[in-house]
XYZ file of C-alpha atoms in Angstrom:
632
model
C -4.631 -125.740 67.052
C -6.469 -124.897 70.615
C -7.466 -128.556 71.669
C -11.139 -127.036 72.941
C -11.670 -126.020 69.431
C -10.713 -129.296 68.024
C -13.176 -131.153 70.478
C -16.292 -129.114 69.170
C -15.024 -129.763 65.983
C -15.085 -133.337 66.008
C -18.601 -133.408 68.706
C -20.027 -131.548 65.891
C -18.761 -133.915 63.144
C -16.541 -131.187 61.847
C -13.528 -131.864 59.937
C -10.799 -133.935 62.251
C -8.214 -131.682 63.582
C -5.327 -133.415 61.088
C -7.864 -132.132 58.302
C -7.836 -128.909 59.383
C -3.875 -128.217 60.251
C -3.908 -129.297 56.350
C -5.788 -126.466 55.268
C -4.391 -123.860 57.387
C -0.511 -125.279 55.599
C -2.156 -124.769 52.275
C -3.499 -121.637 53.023
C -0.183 -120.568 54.098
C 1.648 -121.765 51.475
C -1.025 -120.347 49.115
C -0.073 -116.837 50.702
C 3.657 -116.846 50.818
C 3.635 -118.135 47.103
C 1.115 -115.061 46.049
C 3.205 -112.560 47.920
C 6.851 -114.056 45.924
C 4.467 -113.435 42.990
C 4.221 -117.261 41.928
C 0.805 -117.174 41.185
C 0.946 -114.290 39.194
C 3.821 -115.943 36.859
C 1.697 -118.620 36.146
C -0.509 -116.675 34.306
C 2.437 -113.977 32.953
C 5.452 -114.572 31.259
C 8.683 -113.108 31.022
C 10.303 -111.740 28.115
C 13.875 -111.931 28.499
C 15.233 -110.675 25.076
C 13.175 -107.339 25.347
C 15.373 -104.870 25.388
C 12.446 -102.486 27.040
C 12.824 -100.874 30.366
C 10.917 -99.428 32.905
C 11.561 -96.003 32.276
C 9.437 -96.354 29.113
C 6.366 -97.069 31.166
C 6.772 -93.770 33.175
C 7.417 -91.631 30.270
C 4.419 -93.267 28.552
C 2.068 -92.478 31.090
C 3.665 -88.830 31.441
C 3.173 -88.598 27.997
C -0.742 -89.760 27.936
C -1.193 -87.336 31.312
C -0.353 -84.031 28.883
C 3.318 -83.573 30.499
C 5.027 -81.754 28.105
C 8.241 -80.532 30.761
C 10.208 -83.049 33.195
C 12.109 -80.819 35.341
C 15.330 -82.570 36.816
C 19.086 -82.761 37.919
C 20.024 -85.982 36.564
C 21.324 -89.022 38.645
C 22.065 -92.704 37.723
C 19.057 -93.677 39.168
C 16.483 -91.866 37.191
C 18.257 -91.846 33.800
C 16.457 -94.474 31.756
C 12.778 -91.962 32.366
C 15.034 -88.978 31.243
C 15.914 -90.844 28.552
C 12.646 -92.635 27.420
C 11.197 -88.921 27.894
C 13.241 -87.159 25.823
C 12.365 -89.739 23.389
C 8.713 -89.665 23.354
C 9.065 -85.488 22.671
C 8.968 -84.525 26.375
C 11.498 -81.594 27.029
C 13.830 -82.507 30.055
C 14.471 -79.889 31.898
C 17.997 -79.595 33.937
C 18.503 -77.316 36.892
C 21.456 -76.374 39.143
C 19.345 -77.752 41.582
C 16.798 -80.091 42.919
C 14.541 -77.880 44.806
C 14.322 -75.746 41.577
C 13.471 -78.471 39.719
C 10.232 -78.700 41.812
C 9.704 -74.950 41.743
C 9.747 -74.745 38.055
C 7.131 -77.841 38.275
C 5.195 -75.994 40.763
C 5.251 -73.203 38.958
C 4.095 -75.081 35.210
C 1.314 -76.898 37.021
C -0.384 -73.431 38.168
C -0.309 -72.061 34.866
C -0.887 -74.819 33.251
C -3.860 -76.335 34.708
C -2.237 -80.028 34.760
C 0.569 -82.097 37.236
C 3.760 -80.191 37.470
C 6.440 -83.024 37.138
C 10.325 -82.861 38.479
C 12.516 -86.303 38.939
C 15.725 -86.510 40.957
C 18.056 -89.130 41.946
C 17.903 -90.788 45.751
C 19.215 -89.873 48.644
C 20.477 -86.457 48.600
C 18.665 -85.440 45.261
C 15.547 -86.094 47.355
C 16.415 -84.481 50.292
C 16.817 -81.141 48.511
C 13.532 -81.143 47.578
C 11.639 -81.338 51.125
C 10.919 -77.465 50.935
C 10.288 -77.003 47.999
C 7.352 -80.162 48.160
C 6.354 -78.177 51.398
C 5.756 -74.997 49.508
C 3.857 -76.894 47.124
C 1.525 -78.470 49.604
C 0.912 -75.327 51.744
C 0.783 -73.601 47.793
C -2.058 -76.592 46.841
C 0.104 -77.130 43.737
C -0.495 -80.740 42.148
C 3.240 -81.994 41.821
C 4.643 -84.651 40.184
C 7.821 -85.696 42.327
C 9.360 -88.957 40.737
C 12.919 -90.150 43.035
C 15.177 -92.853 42.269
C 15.565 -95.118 44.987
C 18.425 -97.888 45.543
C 17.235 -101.300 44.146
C 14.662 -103.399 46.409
C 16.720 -106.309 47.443
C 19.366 -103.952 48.593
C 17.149 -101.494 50.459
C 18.573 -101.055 53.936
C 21.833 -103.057 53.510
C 24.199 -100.303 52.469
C 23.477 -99.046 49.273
C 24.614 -95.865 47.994
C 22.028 -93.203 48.980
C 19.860 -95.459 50.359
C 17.104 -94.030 53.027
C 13.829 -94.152 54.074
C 12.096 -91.755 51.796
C 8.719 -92.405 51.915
C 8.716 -91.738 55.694
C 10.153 -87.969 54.980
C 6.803 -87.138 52.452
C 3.964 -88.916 53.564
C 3.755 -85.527 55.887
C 4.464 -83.416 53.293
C 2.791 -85.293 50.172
C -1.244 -86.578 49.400
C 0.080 -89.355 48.200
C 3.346 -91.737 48.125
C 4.353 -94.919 46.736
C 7.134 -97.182 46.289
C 6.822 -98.620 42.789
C 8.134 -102.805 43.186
C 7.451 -104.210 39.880
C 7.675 -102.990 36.260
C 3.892 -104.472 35.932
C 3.306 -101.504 38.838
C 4.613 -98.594 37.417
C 1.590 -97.831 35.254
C -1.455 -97.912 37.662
C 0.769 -96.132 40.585
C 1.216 -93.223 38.547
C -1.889 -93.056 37.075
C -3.406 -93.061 40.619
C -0.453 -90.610 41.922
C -1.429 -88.080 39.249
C -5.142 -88.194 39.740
C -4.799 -88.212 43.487
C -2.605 -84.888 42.950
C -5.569 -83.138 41.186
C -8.155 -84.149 42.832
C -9.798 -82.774 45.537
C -7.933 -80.121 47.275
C -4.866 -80.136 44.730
C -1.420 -80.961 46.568
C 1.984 -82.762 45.627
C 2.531 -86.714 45.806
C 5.278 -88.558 45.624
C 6.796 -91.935 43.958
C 9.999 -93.670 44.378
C 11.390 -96.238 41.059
C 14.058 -98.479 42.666
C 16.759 -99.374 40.417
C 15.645 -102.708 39.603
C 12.369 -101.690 38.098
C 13.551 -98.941 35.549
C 16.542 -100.685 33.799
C 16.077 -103.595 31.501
C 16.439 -107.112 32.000
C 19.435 -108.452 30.968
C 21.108 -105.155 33.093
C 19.465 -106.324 36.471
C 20.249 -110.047 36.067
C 23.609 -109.175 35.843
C 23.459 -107.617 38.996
C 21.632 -110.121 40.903
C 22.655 -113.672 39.377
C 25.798 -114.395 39.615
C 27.597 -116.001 37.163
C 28.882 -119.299 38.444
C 26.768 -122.053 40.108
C 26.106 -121.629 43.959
C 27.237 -124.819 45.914
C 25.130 -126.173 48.522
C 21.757 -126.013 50.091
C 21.644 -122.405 51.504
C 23.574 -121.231 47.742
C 20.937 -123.328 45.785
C 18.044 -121.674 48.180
C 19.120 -117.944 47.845
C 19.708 -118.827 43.958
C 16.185 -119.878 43.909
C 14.855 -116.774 45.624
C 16.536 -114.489 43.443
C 15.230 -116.031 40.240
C 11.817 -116.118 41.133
C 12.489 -112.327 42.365
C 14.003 -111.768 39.089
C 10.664 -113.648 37.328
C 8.135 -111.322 39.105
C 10.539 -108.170 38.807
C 9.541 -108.239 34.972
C 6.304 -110.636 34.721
C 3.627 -109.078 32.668
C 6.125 -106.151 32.522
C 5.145 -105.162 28.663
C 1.880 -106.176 28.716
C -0.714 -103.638 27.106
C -2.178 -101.574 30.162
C -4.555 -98.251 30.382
C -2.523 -94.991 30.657
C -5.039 -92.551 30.322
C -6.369 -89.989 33.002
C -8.180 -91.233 35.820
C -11.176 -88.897 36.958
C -10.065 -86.097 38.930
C -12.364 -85.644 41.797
C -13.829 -82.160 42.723
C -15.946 -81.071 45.692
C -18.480 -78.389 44.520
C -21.188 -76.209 46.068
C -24.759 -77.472 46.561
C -27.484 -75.513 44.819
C -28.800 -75.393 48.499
C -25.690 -73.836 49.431
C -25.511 -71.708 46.588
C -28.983 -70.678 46.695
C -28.529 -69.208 50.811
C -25.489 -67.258 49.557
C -27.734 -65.704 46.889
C -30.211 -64.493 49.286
C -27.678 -63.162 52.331
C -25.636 -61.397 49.040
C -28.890 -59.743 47.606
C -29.831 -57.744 50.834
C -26.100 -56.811 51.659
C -25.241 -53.001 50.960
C -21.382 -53.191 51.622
C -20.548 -56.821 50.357
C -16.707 -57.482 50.114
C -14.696 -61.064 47.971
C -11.161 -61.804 48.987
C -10.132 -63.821 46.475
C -6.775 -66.295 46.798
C -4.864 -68.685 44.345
C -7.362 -71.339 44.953
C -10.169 -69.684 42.611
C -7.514 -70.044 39.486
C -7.748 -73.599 39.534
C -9.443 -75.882 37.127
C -12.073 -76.659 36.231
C -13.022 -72.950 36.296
C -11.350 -70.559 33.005
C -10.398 -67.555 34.525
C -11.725 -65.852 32.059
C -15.243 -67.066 33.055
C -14.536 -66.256 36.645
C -13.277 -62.450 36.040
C -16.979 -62.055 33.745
C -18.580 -63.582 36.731
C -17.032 -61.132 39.263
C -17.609 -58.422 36.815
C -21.141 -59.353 37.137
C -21.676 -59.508 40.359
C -20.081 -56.037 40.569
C -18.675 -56.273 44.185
C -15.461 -54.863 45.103
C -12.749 -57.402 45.329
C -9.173 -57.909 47.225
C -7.566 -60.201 45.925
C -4.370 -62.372 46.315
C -1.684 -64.974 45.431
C -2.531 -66.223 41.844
C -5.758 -64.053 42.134
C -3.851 -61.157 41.387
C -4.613 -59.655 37.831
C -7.671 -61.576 37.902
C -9.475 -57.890 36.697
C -7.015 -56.337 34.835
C -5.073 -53.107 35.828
C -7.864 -50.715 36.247
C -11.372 -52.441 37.267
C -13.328 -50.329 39.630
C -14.158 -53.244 41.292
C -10.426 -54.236 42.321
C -9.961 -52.297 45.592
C -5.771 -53.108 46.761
C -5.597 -50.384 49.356
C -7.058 -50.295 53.431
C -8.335 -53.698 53.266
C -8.452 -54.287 56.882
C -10.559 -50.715 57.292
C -12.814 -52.231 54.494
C -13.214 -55.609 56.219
C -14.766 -53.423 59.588
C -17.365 -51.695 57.447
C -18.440 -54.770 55.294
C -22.058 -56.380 55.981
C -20.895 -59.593 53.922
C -17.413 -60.824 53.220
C -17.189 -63.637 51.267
C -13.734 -65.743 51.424
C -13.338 -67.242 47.804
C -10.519 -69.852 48.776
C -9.019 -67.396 51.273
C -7.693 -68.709 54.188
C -8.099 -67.247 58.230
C -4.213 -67.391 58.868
C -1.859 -65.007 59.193
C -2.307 -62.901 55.873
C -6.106 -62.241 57.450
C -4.015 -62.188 60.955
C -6.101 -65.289 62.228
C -9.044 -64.563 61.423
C -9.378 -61.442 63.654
C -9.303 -58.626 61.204
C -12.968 -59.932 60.274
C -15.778 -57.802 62.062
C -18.172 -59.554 63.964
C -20.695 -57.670 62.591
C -20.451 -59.135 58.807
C -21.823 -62.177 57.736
C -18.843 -64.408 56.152
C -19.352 -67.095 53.596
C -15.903 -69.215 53.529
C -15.854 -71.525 50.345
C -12.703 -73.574 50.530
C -11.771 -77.291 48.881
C -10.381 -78.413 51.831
C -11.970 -78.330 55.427
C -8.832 -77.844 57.502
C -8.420 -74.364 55.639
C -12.191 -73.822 55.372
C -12.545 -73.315 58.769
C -8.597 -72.580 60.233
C -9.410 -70.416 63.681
C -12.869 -70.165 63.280
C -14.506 -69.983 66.855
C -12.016 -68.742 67.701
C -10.945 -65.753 66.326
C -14.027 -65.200 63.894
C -17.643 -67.468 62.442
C -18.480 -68.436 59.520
C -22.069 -67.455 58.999
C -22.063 -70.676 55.535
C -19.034 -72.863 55.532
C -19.210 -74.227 51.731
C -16.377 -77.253 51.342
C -16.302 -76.687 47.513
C -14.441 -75.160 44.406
C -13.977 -71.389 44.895
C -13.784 -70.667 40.895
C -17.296 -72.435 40.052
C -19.293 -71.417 43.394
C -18.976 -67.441 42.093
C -20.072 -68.530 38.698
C -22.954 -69.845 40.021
C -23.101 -67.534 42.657
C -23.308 -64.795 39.605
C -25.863 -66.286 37.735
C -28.470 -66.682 40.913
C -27.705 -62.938 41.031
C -28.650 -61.996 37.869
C -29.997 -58.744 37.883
C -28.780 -57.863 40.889
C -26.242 -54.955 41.319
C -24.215 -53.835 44.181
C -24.815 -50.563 45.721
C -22.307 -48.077 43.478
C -21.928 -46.066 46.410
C -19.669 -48.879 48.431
C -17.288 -49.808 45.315
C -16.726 -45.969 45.060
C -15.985 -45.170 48.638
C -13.554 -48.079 48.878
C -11.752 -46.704 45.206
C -11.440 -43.372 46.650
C -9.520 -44.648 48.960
C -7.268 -46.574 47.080
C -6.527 -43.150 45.159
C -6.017 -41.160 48.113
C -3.571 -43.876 49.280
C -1.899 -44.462 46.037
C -1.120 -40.923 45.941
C 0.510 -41.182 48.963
C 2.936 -44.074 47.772
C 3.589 -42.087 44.449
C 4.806 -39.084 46.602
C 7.136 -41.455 48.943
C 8.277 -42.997 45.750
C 9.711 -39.330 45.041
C 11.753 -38.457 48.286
C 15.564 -38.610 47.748
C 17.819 -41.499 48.918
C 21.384 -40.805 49.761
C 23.356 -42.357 47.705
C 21.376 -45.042 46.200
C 17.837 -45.097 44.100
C 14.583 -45.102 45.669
C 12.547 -48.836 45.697
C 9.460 -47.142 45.526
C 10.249 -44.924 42.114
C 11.957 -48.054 40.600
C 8.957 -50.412 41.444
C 6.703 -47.429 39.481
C 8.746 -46.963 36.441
C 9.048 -50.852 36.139
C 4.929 -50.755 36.566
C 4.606 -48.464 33.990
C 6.710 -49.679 31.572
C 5.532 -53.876 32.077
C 3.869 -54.844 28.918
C -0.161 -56.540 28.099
C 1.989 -59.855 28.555
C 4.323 -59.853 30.709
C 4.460 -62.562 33.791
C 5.800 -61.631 37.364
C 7.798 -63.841 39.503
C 8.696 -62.386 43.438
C 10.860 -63.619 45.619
C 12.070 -61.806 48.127
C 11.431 -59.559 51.252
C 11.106 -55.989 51.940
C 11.230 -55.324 48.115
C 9.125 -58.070 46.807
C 6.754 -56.800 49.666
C 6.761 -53.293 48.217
C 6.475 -54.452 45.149
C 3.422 -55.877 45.815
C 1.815 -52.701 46.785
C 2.789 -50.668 43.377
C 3.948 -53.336 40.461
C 0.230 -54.731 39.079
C -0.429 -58.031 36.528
C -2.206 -56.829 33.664
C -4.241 -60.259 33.767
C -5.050 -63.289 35.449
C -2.393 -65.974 36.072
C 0.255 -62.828 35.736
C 1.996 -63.312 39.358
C 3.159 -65.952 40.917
C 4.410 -65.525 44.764
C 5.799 -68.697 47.186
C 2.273 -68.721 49.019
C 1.681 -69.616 52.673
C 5.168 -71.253 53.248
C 7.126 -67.639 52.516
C 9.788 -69.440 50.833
C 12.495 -67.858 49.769
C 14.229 -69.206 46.882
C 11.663 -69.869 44.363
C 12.626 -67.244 41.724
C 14.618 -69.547 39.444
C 12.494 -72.376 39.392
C 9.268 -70.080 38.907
C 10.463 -68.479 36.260
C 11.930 -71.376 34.354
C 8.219 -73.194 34.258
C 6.430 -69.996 34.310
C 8.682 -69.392 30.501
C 8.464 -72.589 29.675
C 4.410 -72.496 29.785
C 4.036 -68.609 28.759
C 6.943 -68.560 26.256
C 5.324 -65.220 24.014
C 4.789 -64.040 27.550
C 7.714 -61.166 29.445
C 8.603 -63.055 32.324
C 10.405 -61.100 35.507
C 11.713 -61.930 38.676
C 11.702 -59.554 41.293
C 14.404 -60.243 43.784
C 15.557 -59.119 46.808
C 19.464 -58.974 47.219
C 19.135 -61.404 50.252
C 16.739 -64.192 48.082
C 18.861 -64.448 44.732
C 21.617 -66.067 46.420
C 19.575 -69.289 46.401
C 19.122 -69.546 42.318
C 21.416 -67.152 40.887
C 22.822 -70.112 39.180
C 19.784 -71.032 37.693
C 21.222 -68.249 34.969
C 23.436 -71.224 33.463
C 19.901 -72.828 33.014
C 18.368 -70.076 31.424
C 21.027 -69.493 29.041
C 21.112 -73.444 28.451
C 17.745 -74.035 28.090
C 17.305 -70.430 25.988
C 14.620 -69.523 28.276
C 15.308 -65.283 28.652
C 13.793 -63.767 31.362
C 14.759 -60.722 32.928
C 15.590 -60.606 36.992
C 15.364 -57.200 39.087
C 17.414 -57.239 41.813
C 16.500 -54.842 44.441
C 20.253 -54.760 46.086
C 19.751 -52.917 49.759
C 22.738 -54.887 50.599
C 20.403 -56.134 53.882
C 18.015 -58.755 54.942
C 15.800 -55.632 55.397
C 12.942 -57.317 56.179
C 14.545 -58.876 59.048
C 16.461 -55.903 59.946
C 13.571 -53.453 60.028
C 12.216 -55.703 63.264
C 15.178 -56.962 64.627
C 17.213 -53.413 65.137
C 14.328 -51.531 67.304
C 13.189 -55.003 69.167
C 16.522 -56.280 70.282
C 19.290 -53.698 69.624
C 21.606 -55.543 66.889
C 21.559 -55.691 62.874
C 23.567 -59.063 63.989
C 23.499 -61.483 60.549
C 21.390 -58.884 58.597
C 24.454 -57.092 56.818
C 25.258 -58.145 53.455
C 27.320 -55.984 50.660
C 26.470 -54.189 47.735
C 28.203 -56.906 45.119
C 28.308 -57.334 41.517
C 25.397 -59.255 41.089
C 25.386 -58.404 37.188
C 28.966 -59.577 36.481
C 27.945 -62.989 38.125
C 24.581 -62.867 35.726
C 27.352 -61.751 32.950
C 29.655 -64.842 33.715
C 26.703 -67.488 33.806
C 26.294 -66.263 29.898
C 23.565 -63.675 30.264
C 23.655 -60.383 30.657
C 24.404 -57.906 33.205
C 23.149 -54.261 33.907
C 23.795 -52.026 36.471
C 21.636 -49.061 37.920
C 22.522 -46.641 40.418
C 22.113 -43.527 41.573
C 25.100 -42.330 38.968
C 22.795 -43.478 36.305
C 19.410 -43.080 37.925
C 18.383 -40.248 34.769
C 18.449 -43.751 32.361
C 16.221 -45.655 34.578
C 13.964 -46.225 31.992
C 16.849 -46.548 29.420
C 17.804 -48.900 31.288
C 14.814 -50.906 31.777
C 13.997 -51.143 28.282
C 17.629 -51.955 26.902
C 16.706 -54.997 29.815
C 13.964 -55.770 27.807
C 15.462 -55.764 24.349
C 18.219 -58.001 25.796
C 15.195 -60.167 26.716
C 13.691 -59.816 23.260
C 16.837 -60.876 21.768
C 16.670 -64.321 23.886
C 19.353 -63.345 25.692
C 18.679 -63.630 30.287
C 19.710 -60.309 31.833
C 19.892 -59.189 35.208
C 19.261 -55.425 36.481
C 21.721 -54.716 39.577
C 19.499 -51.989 41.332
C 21.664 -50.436 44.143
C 18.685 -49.195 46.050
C 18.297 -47.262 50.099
C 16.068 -47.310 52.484
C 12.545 -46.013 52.969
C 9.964 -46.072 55.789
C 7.541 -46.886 53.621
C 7.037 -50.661 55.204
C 7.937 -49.854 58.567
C 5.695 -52.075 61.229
C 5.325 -54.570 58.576
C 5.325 -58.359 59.900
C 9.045 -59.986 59.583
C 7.784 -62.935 61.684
């Protein structure tokens, strides 16, 4: 203790200094016993004959939280919450993969309204998943990533698969947590869940070490040994490891709260709410620009498409927004939207962001007054002042500010005139596409008159899946949802490799529901296996493959800019036999058979019907029809 301190203290007729080097011991010891969990055991016991383990807390909590599907590729270190899950009547899941584990979470916990969950073993199993748990952030989807993790006491000593996780997702993740008791496991999740929800929605992750999911008597076996230690350092170590043991599992079945915790929400003001009412009832060319972010909760999307209906202002929309008005709404313009942006007076951003899709911000006209709505700030106002200005910046729920943005604007109605114009054009351009879609090919089948037959012959309920390039971009230009939450693209990141995963949840959640992937040739490499997983888990969708034999969309730039189709070349293979040898089915479509396209198609379908997965192998050329369009 500082001697000056110790002569005030005793000219003041403090405590002597002996008194006080007393209390600081206690004070320490009071510490270092709290943090080896001593106090706590005084007050909870350990049951050593319960045969419980911690993997029965997570699926408990899972269970309370609505999870229905645990997506997975199973490892020692995360069987006991398979296991407890299965029991409880949640449906584990098994991929090929880890990262499509997390796609096909991603993918149930946009359809679904509620946490998409996936859970893979350490090390390696969590490695795999770092793009997929980008996607998901840069997507806003609230995933559930759970990772087994080498036991606590052996953290950083060797174990197998043993790495920092945690310091790989806290850039990619809201939230992450390692989980060091059994007494634990409940609130962490219940926090990790509700932090994934809330707010704007995004993935978290938590990591079970070893010790904390298996039962007692399994992890005393692995840390006591068997025979006495022998001296003073033995008898110290044996003492720490007990007492590790004690607070591993104190209080470890005691009844806890596993319901929900409130899921935060930023909304709109009335203020706010109200000024957007006023600057949209004197506009005469207003414009929305819709993007995934008005499909999520707590907003039906049913409400939302009456709500747009009754505002009656044309609408582009995007991402999960696609469908949002059916096929044929006047008010759902998809053609010239950058020569509609120039002419509009008001654009309203509904959860759309100024990146590259609206390239930075500068396709916006000065001239228009924008309202950006957006949950999260960062997005809200991404290049603005610099590219473009927002005339409102609302940090809020997209969904519920155009409900309430529809009912301050009752009775008002946009000018016909501008929803017209804007439709004409679509027509004139659509026309355009349907006569490209007709120009011959040598030697293999036109993308463009495949992408229309498939169009036309989609049913009321079917679900689309894309991943891919060139073709998943033309796709997106002629292939329409019939209704909201119909289409479900990678988002921001671009990933490639989502199609199995997607379409695994996106069945899973929509089972009545005809669920495609469109592919490009390049993309199904990554989850082609996942057909094994849809024969396994008797989930039948139906994949399109448009096979150019090309990274096309790579290609397209790379030839004229640099001079070389270097690593763009791939070959026309027998994509079908591989779907064929995985268990499903395989067809093939080519210019030989290009009279049966539809034939074809619908024998596809039946296939589908008949719960068997097929695959269409569509040997397709090239067109100009994308030329100029962004590759990077």
């Amino acid at each position: 203790m500082d001697p000056a301190i110790s002569a005030a203290a005793l000219a003041l007729g403090g405590p002597s200094p002996w008194l006080l080097a007393l209390l600081g011991t206690l004070l320490a010891t009071f510490a270092a016993a709290y943090k080896l969990g001593l106090v706590y055991q005084l007050r909870h016991q350990v049951n050593t004959q319960s045969p419980r383990h911690g993997g029965e807390s997570v699926a408990e909590v899972l269970k309370a939280h609505g999870v229905r599907h645990v997506f997975t590729l199973v490892g020692g270190h995360i069987s006991p919450i398979l296991v407890a899950s299965e029991k409880l009547g949640i449906r584990v899941v098994d991929t090929r993969h880890e990262a499509t584990a997390v796609f096909a979470a991603d993918a149930m916990a946009r359809l679904s309204g509620t946490v998409g969950v996936a859970a893979v073993t350490a090390g390696p199993g969590v490695t795999n998943t770092v793009t997929a748990m980008k996607n998901a952030q840069m997507a806003e989807s609230p995933v559930l990533l759970i990772g087994g993790a080498a036991a606590t006491l052996q953290k950083g000593q060797g174990a197998l698969q043993d790495i920092d996780q945690l310091s790989l997702f806290k850039p990619l993740c809201k939230f992450c947590a390692t989980v060091k008791t059994v007494r634990e496991i409940v609130p962490v999740l219940r926090k990790a869940i509700a932090i994934a929800q809330s707010d704007t929605p995004g993935p978290v992750f938590v990591e079970f070490p070893l010790d904390v999911l298996y039962p007692y008597h399994l992890v005393k076996k692995e840390i006591l040994k068997a025979e006495a230690p022998k001296g003073l350092v033995g008898k110290l170590v044996n003492w720490y490891l007990r007492n590790y043991l004690a607070n591993l599992f104190s209080g470890a079945w005691e009844a806890r709260d596993i319901s929900p915790l409130p899921v935060r929400m930023p909304r709109a003001t009335k203020e706010q709410v109200q000024q957007c009412v006023e600057l949209v009832s004197r506009a005469k060319k207003p414009v929305i620009l819709l993007s995934s972010q008005v499909t999520l909760p707590p907003t039906p999307v049913e409400v939302l498409r009456a709500a747009l209906e009754g505002l009656g202002i044309p609408c582009f929309l995007g991402g999960m927004a696609r469908g949002m008005l059916g096929k044929d709404s006047p008010l759902h313009i998809r053609q010239n939207r950058k020569e509609a942006l120039r002419e509009a007076d008001v654009v309203i951003l509904a959860g759309t962001v100024c990146d590259f899709r609206l390239s930075f911000g500068r396709v916006l006209s000065r001239r228009s007054k924008v309202i950006a709505v957006n949950r999260d700030r960062a997005q809200l106002l991404k290049n603005a002042r610099l590219f473009w200005k927002p005339h409102l910046a609302i940090q809020g729920d997209a969904g519920s500010f155009l409900v309430e943005l529809s009912k301050g604007l009752k009775g008002y109605s946009c000018p016909q005139e501008w929803p017209q114009s804007l439709k004409e054009t679509d027509r004139v351009k659509e026309k355009i596409n349907s006569d490209k879609a007709e120009e011959p090919v040598e030697r293999y089948l036109n993308p463009l008159k495949l992408l229309h037959r498939v169009d036309r012959l989609l049913p009321e309920d079917s679900l689309l899946v894309v991943d891919g390039g060139d073709f998943v971009g033309s796709a997106a230009y002629i292939v329409q949802p019939t209704r909201p939450l119909a289409w479900l693209d990678p988002g921001a990141f671009g990933t490639l490799g989502v199609g199995g995963g997607f379409a695994l949840g996106a069945k899973l959640c929509r089972p009545e529901s005809e669920v495609w992937i469109l592919y490009g040739d390049g993309s199904l490499g990554f989850s082609v296996m996942e057909f094994d997983t849809f024969v396994r888990h008797k989930t039948p969708v139906i994949a399109l493959v448009g096979n150019d034999a090309c990274w096309s969309q790579i290609s397209r730039e790379q030839v004229p800019m640099l001079g070389s189709n270097v690593a763009c070349s791939l070959d026309y293979l027998d994509y079908h036999v591989v779907a064929e040898g995985l268990g499903g089915k395989g067809l093939l479509l080519s210019h030989q058979n290009e009279e049966q396209m539809d034939d074809v198609i619908r024998a596809a379908q039946a296939e589908c019907r008949g719960g068997r997965p097929t695959l269409i192998n569509a040997l397709i050329g090239k067109t100009t029809f994308r030329n100029g369009s962004i590759a990077v």
